PDB file of C-alpha atoms in Angstrom:
ATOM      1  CA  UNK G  49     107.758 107.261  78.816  1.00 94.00           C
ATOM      2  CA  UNK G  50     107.028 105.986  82.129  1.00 97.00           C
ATOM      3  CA  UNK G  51     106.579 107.599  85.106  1.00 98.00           C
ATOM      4  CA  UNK G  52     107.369 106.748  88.441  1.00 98.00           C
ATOM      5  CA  UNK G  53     105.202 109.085  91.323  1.00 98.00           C
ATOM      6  CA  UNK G  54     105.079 108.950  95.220  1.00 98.00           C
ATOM      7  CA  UNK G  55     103.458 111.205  97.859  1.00 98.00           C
ATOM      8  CA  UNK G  56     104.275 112.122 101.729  1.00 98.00           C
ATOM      9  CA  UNK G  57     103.446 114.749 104.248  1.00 98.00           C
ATOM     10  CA  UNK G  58     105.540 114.476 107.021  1.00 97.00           C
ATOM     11  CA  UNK G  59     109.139 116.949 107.081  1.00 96.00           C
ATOM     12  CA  UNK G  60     110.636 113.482 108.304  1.00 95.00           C
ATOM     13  CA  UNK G  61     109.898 111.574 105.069  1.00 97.00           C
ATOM     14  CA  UNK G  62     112.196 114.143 103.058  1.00 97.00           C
ATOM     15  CA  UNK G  63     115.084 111.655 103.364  1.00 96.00           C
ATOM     16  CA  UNK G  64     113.463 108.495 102.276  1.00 97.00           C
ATOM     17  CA  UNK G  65     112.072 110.591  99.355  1.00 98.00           C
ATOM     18  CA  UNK G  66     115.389 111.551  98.594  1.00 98.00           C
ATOM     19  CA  UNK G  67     116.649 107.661  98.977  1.00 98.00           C
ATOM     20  CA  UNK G  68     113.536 106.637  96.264  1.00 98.00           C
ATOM     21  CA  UNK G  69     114.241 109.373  94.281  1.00 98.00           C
ATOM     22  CA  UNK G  70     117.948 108.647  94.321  1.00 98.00           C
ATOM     23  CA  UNK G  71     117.385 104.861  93.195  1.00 98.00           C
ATOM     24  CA  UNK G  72     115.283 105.393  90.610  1.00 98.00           C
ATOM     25  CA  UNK G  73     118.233 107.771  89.005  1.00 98.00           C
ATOM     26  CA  UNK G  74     120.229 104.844  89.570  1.00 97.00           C
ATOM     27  CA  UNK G  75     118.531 102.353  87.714  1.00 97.00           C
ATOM     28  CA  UNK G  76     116.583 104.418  85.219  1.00 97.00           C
ATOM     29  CA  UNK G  77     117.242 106.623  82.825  1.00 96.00           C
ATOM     30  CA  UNK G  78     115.589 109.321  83.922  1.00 96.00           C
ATOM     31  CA  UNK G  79     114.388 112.034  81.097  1.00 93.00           C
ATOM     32  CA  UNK G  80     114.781 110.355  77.659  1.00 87.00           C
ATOM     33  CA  UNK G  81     112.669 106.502  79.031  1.00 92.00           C
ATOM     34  CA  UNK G  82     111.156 107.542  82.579  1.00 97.00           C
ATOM     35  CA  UNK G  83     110.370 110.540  84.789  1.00 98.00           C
ATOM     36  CA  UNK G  84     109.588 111.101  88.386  1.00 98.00           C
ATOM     37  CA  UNK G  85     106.560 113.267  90.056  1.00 98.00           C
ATOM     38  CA  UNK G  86     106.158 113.557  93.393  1.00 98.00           C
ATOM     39  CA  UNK G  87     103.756 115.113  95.266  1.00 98.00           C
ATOM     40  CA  UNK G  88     103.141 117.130  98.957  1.00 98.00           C
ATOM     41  CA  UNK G  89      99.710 118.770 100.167  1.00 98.00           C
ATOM     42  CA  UNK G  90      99.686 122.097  99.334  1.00 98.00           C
ATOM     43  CA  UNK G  91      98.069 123.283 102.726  1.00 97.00           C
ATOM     44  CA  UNK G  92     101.568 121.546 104.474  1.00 97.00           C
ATOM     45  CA  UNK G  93     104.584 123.207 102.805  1.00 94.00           C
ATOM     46  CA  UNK G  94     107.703 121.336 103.352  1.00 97.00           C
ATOM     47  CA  UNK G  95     111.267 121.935 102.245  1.00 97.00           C
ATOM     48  CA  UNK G  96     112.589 119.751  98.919  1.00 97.00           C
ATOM     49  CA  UNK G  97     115.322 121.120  98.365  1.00 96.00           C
ATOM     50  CA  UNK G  98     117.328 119.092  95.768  1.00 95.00           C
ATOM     51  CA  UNK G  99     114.101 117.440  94.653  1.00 98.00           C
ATOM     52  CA  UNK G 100     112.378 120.332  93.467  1.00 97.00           C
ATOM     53  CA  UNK G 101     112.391 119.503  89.978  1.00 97.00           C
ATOM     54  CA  UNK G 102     110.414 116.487  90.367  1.00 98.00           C
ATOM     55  CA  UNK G 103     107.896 117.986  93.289  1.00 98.00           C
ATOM     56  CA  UNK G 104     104.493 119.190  92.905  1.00 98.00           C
ATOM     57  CA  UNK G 105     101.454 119.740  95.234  1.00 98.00           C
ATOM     58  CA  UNK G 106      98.098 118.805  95.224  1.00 98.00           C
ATOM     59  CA  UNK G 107      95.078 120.248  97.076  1.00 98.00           C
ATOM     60  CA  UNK G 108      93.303 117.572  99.627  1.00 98.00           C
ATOM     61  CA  UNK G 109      90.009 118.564 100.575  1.00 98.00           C
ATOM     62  CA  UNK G 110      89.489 119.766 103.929  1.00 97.00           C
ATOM     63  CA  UNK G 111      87.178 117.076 105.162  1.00 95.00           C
ATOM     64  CA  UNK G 112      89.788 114.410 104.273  1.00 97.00           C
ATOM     65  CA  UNK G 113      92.736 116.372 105.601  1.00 97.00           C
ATOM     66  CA  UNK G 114      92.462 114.793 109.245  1.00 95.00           C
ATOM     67  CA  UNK G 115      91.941 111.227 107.925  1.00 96.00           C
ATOM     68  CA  UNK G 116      95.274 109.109 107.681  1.00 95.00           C
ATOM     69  CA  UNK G 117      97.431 108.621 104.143  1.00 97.00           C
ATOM     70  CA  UNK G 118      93.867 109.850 102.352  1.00 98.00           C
ATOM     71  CA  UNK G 119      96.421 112.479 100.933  1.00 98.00           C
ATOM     72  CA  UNK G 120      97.891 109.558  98.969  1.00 98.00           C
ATOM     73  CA  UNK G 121      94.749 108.357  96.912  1.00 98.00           C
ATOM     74  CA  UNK G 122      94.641 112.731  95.850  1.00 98.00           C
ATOM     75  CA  UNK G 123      98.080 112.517  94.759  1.00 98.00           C
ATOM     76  CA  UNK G 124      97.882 109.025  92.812  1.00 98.00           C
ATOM     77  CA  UNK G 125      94.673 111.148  91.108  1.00 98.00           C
ATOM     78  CA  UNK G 126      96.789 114.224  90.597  1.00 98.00           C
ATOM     79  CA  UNK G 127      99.501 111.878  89.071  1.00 98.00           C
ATOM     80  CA  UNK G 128      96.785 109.962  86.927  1.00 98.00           C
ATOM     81  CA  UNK G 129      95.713 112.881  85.408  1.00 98.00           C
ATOM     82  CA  UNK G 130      99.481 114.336  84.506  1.00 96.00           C
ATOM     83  CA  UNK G 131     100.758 111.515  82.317  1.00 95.00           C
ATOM     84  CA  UNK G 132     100.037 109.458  79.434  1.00 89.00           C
ATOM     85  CA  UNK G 133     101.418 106.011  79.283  1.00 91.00           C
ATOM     86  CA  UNK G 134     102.187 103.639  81.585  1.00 97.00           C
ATOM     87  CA  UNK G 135     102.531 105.065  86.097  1.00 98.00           C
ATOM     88  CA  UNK G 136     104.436 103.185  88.715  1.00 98.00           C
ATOM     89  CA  UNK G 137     102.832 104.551  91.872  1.00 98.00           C
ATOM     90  CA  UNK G 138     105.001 103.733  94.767  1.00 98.00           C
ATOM     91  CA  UNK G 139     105.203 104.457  98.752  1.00 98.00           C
ATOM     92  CA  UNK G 140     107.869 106.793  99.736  1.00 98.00           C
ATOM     93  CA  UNK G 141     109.233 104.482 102.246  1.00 97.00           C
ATOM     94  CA  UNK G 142     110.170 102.184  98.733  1.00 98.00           C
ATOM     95  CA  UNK G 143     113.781 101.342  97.583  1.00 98.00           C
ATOM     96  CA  UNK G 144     114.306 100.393  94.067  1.00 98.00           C
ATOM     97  CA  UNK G 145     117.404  97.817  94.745  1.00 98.00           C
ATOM     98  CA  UNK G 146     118.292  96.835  90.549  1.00 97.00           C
ATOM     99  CA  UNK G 147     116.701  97.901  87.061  1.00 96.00           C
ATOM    100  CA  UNK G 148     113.796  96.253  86.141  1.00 96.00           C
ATOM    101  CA  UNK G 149     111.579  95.595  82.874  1.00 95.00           C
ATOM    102  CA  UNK G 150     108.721  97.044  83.413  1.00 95.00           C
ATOM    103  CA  UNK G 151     106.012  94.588  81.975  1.00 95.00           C
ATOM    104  CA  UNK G 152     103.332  95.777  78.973  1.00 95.00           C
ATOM    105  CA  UNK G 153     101.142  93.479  79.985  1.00 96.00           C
ATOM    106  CA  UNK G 154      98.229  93.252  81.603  1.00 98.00           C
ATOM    107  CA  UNK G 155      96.865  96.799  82.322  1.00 98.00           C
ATOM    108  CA  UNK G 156      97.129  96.896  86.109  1.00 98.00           C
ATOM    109  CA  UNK G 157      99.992  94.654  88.317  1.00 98.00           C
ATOM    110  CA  UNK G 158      99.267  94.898  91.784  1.00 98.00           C
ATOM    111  CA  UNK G 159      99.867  92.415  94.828  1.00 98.00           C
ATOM    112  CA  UNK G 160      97.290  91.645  97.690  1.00 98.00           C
ATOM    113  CA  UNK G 161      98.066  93.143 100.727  1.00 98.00           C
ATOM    114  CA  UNK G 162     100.847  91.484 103.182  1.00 98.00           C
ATOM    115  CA  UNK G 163      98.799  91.148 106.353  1.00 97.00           C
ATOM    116  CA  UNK G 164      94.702  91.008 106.639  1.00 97.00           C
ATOM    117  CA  UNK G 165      94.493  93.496 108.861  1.00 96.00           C
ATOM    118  CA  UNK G 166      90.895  94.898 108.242  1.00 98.00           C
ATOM    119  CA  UNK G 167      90.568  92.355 105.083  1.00 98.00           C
ATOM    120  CA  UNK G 168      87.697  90.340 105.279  1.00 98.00           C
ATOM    121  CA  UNK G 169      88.241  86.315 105.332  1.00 98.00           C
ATOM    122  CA  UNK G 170      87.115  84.609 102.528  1.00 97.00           C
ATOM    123  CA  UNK G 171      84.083  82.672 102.082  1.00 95.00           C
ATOM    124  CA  UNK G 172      82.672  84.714 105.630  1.00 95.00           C
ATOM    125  CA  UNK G 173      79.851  87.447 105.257  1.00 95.00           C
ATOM    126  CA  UNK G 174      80.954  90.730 104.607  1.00 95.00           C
ATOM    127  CA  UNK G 175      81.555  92.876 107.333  1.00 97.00           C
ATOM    128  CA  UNK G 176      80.049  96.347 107.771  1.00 97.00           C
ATOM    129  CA  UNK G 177      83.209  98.356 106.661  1.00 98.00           C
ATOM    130  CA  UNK G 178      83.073  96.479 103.785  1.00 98.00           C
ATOM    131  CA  UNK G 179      80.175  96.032 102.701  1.00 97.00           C
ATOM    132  CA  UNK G 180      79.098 100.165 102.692  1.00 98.00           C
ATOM    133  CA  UNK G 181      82.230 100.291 100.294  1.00 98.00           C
ATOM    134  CA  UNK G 182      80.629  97.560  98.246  1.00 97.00           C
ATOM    135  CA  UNK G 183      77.475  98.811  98.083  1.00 97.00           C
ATOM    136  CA  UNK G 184      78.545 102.174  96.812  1.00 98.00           C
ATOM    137  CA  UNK G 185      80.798 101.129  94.147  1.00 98.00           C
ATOM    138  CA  UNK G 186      78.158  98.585  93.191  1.00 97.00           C
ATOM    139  CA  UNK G 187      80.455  95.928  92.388  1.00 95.00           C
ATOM    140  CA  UNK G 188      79.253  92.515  91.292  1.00 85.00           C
ATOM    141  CA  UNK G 189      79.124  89.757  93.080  1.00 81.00           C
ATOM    142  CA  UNK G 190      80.597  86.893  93.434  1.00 81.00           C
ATOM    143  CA  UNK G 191      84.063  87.727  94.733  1.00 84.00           C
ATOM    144  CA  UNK G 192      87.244  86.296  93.707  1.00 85.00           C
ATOM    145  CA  UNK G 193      89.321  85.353  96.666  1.00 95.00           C
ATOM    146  CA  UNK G 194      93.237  86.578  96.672  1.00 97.00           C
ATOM    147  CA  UNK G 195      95.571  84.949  99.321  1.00 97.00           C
ATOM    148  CA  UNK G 196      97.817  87.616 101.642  1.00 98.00           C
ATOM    149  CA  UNK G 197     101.179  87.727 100.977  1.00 96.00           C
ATOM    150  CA  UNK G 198     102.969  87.026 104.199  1.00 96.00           C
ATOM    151  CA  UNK G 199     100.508  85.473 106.111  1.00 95.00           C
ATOM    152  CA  UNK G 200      99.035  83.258 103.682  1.00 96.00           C
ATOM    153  CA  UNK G 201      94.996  83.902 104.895  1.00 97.00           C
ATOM    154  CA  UNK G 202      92.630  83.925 102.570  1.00 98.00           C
ATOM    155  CA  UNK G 203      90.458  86.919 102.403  1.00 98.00           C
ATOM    156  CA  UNK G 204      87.825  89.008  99.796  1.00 97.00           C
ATOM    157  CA  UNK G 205      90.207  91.115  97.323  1.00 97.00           C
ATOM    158  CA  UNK G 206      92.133  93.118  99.200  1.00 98.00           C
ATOM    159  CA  UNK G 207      95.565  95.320  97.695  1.00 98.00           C
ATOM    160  CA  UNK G 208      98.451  96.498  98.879  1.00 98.00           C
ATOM    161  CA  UNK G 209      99.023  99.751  97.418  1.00 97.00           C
ATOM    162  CA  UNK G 210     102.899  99.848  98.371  1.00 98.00           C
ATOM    163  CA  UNK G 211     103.391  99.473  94.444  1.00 98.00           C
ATOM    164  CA  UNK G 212     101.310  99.665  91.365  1.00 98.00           C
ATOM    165  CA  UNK G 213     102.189  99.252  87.690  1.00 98.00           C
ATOM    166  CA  UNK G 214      99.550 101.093  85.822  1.00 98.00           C
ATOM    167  CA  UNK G 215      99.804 100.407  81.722  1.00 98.00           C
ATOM    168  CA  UNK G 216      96.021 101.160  80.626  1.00 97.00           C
ATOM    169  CA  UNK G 217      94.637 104.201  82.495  1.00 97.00           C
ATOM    170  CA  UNK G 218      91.137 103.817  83.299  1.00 97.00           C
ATOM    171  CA  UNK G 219      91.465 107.122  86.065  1.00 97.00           C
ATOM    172  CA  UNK G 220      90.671 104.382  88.910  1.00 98.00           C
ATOM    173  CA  UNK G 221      92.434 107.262  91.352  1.00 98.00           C
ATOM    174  CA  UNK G 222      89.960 109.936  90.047  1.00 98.00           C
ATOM    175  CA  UNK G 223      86.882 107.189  90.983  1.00 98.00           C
ATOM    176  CA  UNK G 224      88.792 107.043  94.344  1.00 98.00           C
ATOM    177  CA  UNK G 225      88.737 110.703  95.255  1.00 98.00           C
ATOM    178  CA  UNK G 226      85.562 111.067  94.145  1.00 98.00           C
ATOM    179  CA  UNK G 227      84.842 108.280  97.085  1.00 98.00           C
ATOM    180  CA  UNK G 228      86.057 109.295  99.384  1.00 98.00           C
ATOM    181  CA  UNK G 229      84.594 112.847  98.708  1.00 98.00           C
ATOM    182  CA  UNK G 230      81.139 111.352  98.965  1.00 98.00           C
ATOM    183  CA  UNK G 231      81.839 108.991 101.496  1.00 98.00           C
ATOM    184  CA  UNK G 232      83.247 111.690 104.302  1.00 97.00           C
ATOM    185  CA  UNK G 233      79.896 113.434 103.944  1.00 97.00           C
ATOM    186  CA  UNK G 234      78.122 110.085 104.974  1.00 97.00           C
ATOM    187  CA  UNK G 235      77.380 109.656 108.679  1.00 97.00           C
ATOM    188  CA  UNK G 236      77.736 105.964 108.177  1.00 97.00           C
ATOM    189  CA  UNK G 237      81.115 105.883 107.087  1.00 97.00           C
ATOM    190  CA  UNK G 238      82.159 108.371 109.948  1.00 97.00           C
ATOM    191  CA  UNK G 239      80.783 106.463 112.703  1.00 96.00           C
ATOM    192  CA  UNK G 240      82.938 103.059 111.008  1.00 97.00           C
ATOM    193  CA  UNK G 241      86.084 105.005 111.327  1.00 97.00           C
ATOM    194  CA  UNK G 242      85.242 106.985 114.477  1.00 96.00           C
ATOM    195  CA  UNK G 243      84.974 103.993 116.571  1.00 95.00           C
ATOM    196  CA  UNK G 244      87.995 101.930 114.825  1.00 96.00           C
ATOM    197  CA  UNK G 245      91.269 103.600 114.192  1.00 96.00           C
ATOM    198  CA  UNK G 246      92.373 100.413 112.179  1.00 97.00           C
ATOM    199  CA  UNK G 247      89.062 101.419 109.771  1.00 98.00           C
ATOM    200  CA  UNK G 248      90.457 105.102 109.536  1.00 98.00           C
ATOM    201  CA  UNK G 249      93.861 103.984 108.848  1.00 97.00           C
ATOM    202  CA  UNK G 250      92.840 102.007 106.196  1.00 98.00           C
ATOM    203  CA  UNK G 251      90.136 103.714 104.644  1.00 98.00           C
ATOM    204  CA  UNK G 252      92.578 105.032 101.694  1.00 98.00           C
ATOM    205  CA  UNK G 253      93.450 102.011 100.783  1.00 98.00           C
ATOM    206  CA  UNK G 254      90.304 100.191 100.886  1.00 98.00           C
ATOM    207  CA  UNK G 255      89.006 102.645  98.952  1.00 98.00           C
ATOM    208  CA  UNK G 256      91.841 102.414  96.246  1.00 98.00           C
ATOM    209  CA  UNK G 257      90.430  98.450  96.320  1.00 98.00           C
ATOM    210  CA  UNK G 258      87.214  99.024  95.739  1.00 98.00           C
ATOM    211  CA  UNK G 259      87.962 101.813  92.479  1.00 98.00           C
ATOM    212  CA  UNK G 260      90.581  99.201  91.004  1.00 98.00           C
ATOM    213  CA  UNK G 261      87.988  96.641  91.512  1.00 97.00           C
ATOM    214  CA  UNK G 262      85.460  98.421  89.749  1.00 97.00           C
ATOM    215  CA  UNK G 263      87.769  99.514  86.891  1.00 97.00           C
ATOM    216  CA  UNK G 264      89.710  96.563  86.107  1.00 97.00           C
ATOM    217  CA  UNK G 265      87.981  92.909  85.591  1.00 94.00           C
ATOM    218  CA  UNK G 266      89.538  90.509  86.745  1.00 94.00           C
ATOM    219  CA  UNK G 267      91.119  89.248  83.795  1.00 95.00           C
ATOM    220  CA  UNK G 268      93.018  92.870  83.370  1.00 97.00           C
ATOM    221  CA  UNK G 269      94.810  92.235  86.699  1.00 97.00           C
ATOM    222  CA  UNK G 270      98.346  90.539  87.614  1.00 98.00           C
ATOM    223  CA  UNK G 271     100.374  90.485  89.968  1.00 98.00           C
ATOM    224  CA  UNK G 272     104.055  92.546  90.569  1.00 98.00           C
ATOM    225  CA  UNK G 273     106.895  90.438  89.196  1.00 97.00           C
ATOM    226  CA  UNK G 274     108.826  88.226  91.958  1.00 97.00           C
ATOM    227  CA  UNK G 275     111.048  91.001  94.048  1.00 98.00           C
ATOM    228  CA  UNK G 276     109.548  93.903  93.486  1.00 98.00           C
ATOM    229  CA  UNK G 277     107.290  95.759  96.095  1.00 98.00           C
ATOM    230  CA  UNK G 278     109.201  93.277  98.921  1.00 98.00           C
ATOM    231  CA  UNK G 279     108.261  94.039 102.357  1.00 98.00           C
ATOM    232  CA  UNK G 280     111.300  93.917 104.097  1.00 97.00           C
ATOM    233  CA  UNK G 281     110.189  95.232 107.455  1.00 96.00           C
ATOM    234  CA  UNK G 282     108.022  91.765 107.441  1.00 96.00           C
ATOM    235  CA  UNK G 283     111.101  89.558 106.388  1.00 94.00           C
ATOM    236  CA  UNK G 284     111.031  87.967 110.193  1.00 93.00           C
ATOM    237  CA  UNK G 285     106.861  86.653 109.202  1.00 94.00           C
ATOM    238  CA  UNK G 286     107.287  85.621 105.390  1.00 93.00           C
ATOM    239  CA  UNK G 287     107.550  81.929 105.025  1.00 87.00           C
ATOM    240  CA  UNK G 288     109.608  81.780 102.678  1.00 90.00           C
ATOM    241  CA  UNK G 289     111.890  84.764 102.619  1.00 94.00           C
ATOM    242  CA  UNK G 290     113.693  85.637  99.624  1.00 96.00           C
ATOM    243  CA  UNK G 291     117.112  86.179  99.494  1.00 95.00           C
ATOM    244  CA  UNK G 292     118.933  89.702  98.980  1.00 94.00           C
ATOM    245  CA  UNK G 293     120.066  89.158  95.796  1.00 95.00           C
ATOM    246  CA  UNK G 294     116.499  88.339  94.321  1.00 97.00           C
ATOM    247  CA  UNK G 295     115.055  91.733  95.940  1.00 98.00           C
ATOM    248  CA  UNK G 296     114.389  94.445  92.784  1.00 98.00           C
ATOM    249  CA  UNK G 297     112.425  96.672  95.214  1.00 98.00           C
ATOM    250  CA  UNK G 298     111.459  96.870  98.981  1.00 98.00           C
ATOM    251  CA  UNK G 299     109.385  98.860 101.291  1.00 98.00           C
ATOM    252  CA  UNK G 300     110.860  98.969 104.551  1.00 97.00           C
ATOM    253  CA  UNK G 301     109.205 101.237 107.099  1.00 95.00           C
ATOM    254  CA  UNK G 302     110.992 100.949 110.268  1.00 94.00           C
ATOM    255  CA  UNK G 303     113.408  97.889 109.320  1.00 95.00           C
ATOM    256  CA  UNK G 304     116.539  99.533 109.634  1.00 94.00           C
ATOM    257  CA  UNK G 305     115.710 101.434 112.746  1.00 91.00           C
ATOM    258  CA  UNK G 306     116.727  97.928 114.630  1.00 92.00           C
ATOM    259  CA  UNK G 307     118.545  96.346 111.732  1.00 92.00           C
ATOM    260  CA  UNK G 308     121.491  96.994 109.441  1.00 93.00           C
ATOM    261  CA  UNK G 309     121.832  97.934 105.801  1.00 94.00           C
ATOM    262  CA  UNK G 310     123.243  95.451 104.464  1.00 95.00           C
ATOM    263  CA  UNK G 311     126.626  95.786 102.637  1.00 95.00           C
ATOM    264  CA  UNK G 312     125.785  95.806  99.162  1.00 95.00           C
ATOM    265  CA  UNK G 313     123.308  98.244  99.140  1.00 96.00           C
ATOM    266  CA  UNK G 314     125.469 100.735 101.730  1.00 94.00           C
ATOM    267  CA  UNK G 315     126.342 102.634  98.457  1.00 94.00           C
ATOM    268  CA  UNK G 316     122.925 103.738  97.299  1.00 96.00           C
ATOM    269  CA  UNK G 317     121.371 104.024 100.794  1.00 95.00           C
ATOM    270  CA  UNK G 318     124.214 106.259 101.958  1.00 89.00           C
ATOM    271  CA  UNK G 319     124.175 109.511 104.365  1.00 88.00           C
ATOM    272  CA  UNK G 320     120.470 108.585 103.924  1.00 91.00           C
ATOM    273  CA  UNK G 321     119.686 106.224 106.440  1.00 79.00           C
ATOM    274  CA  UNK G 322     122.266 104.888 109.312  1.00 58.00           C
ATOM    275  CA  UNK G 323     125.578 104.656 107.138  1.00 38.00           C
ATOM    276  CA  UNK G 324     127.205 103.269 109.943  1.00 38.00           C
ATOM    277  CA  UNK G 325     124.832  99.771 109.894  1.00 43.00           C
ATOM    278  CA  UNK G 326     126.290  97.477 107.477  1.00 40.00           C
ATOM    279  CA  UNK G 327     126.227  93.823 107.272  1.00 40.00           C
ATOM    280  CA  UNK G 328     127.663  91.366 104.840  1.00 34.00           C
ATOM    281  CA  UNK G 329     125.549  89.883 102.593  1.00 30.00           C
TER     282      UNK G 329
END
């Protein structure tokens, strides 16, 4: 069976979990070939109703509790540690647009991130952020470069973690917690985020690199199939911009707060978003 999980925190993102949810129903079977988990902190109670059969909570350590989406890298553990067989990890602000095969092959799909933003570029030194991850993960050098999505740069390994396809387990999300449990007691670490709020933002996910990094080689890695995980609230940067009908799956954070839904997908988005936005395709 496969499993499909997401996490939020915010009262605001009940909608666009009920959109996600609502898509995957659509194009999966849910029950007898798939099943969704999300999850919510437990210290922020917030009202599911309708979704409650697919909700649970998961504790987030006090000392992370005031640092941006770390939330996310519990819940991915909490998920991790739920199910056997293959995990789609997704962001709540995801659509799933048409069915998909989900691939067997290799054991962890993931795309580099979109945009640099605090990615190092590639063959530069290291910079300090990165290098105190590096150091405590121990992983090996050299690096592999990856190339960003949109803005083609290239940069040290880097991932976005909009989307990940999970088929061998190696508890990468359990090495992340752990992380970030040791690294929030480091004075170090604190003083990197303290005086950058890009480096706090961030963190998570840099520290959701560094575990998949140091669980998967190289050769265990690929990337999402073409469509899926499409940022669609960055359609104006990519160079070459695919078309709706080639879209499987987008992310689309504030898109449609200045755009419209387009017209073939006003049926699944709904009462959800801005019903009254439609375009022709």
């Amino acid at each position: 069976m496969i499993t499909f999980g997401f996490s939020f925190e915010h009262p605001h993102e009940v909608n666009q979990a009920k959109l996600l949810v609502r898509s995957l129903e659509t194009h999966f079977s849910i029950g007898p070939e798939a099943q969704i988990l999300f999850f919510t902190p437990t210290h922020l109670p917030i009202d599911v109703s309708g979704l409650d059969r697919y909700h649970r909570t998961v504790d987030v350590p006090a000392g992370a509790r005031t640092l941006p989406f770390a939330y996310k890298v519990y819940a991915a553990a909490a998920l991790e540690a739920m199910v056997e067989g293959p995990l789609v990890w997704l962001d709540v602000g995801s659509v799933i647009l048409q069915p998909f095969r989900i691939p067997s092959t290799p054991e962890i799909l993931i795309n580099p991130v979109d945009i640099r933003n605090i990615g190092d570029l590639y063959p530069r030194p290291r910079s300090a952020f990165w290098s105190l991850l590096k150091s405590y993960f121990d992983l090996p050098h050299p690096e592999a470069p990856v190339m960003t999505r949109v803005t083609r740069e290239e940069i040290y390994s880097y991932f976005n973690i909009g989307m990940i396809i999970i088929n061998q387990n190696r508890h990468c999300f359990a090495l992340a917690t752990q992380a970030l449990d040791n690294l929030l007691k480091q004075e170090s670490i604190h003083h990197l985020i303290d005086t950058s709020s890009r480096h706090a933002i961030f963190l998570h996910q840099a520290v959701m690199t560094c575990a998949i990094l140091k669980c998967y080689p190289t050769s265990s890695r690929g990337a999402l199939p073409v469509g899926l995980n499409y940022p669609l609230h960055l359609q104006e940067k990519i160079f070459s911009p695919l078309s709706l009908h080639q879209l499987l799956s987008i992310r689309y954070e504030d898109y449609f707060e200045t755009h419209e839904i387009p017209q073939p997908w006003q049926p699944l988005f709904g009462d959800l978003l801005d019903a009254s936005k439609t375009v022709s395709s």
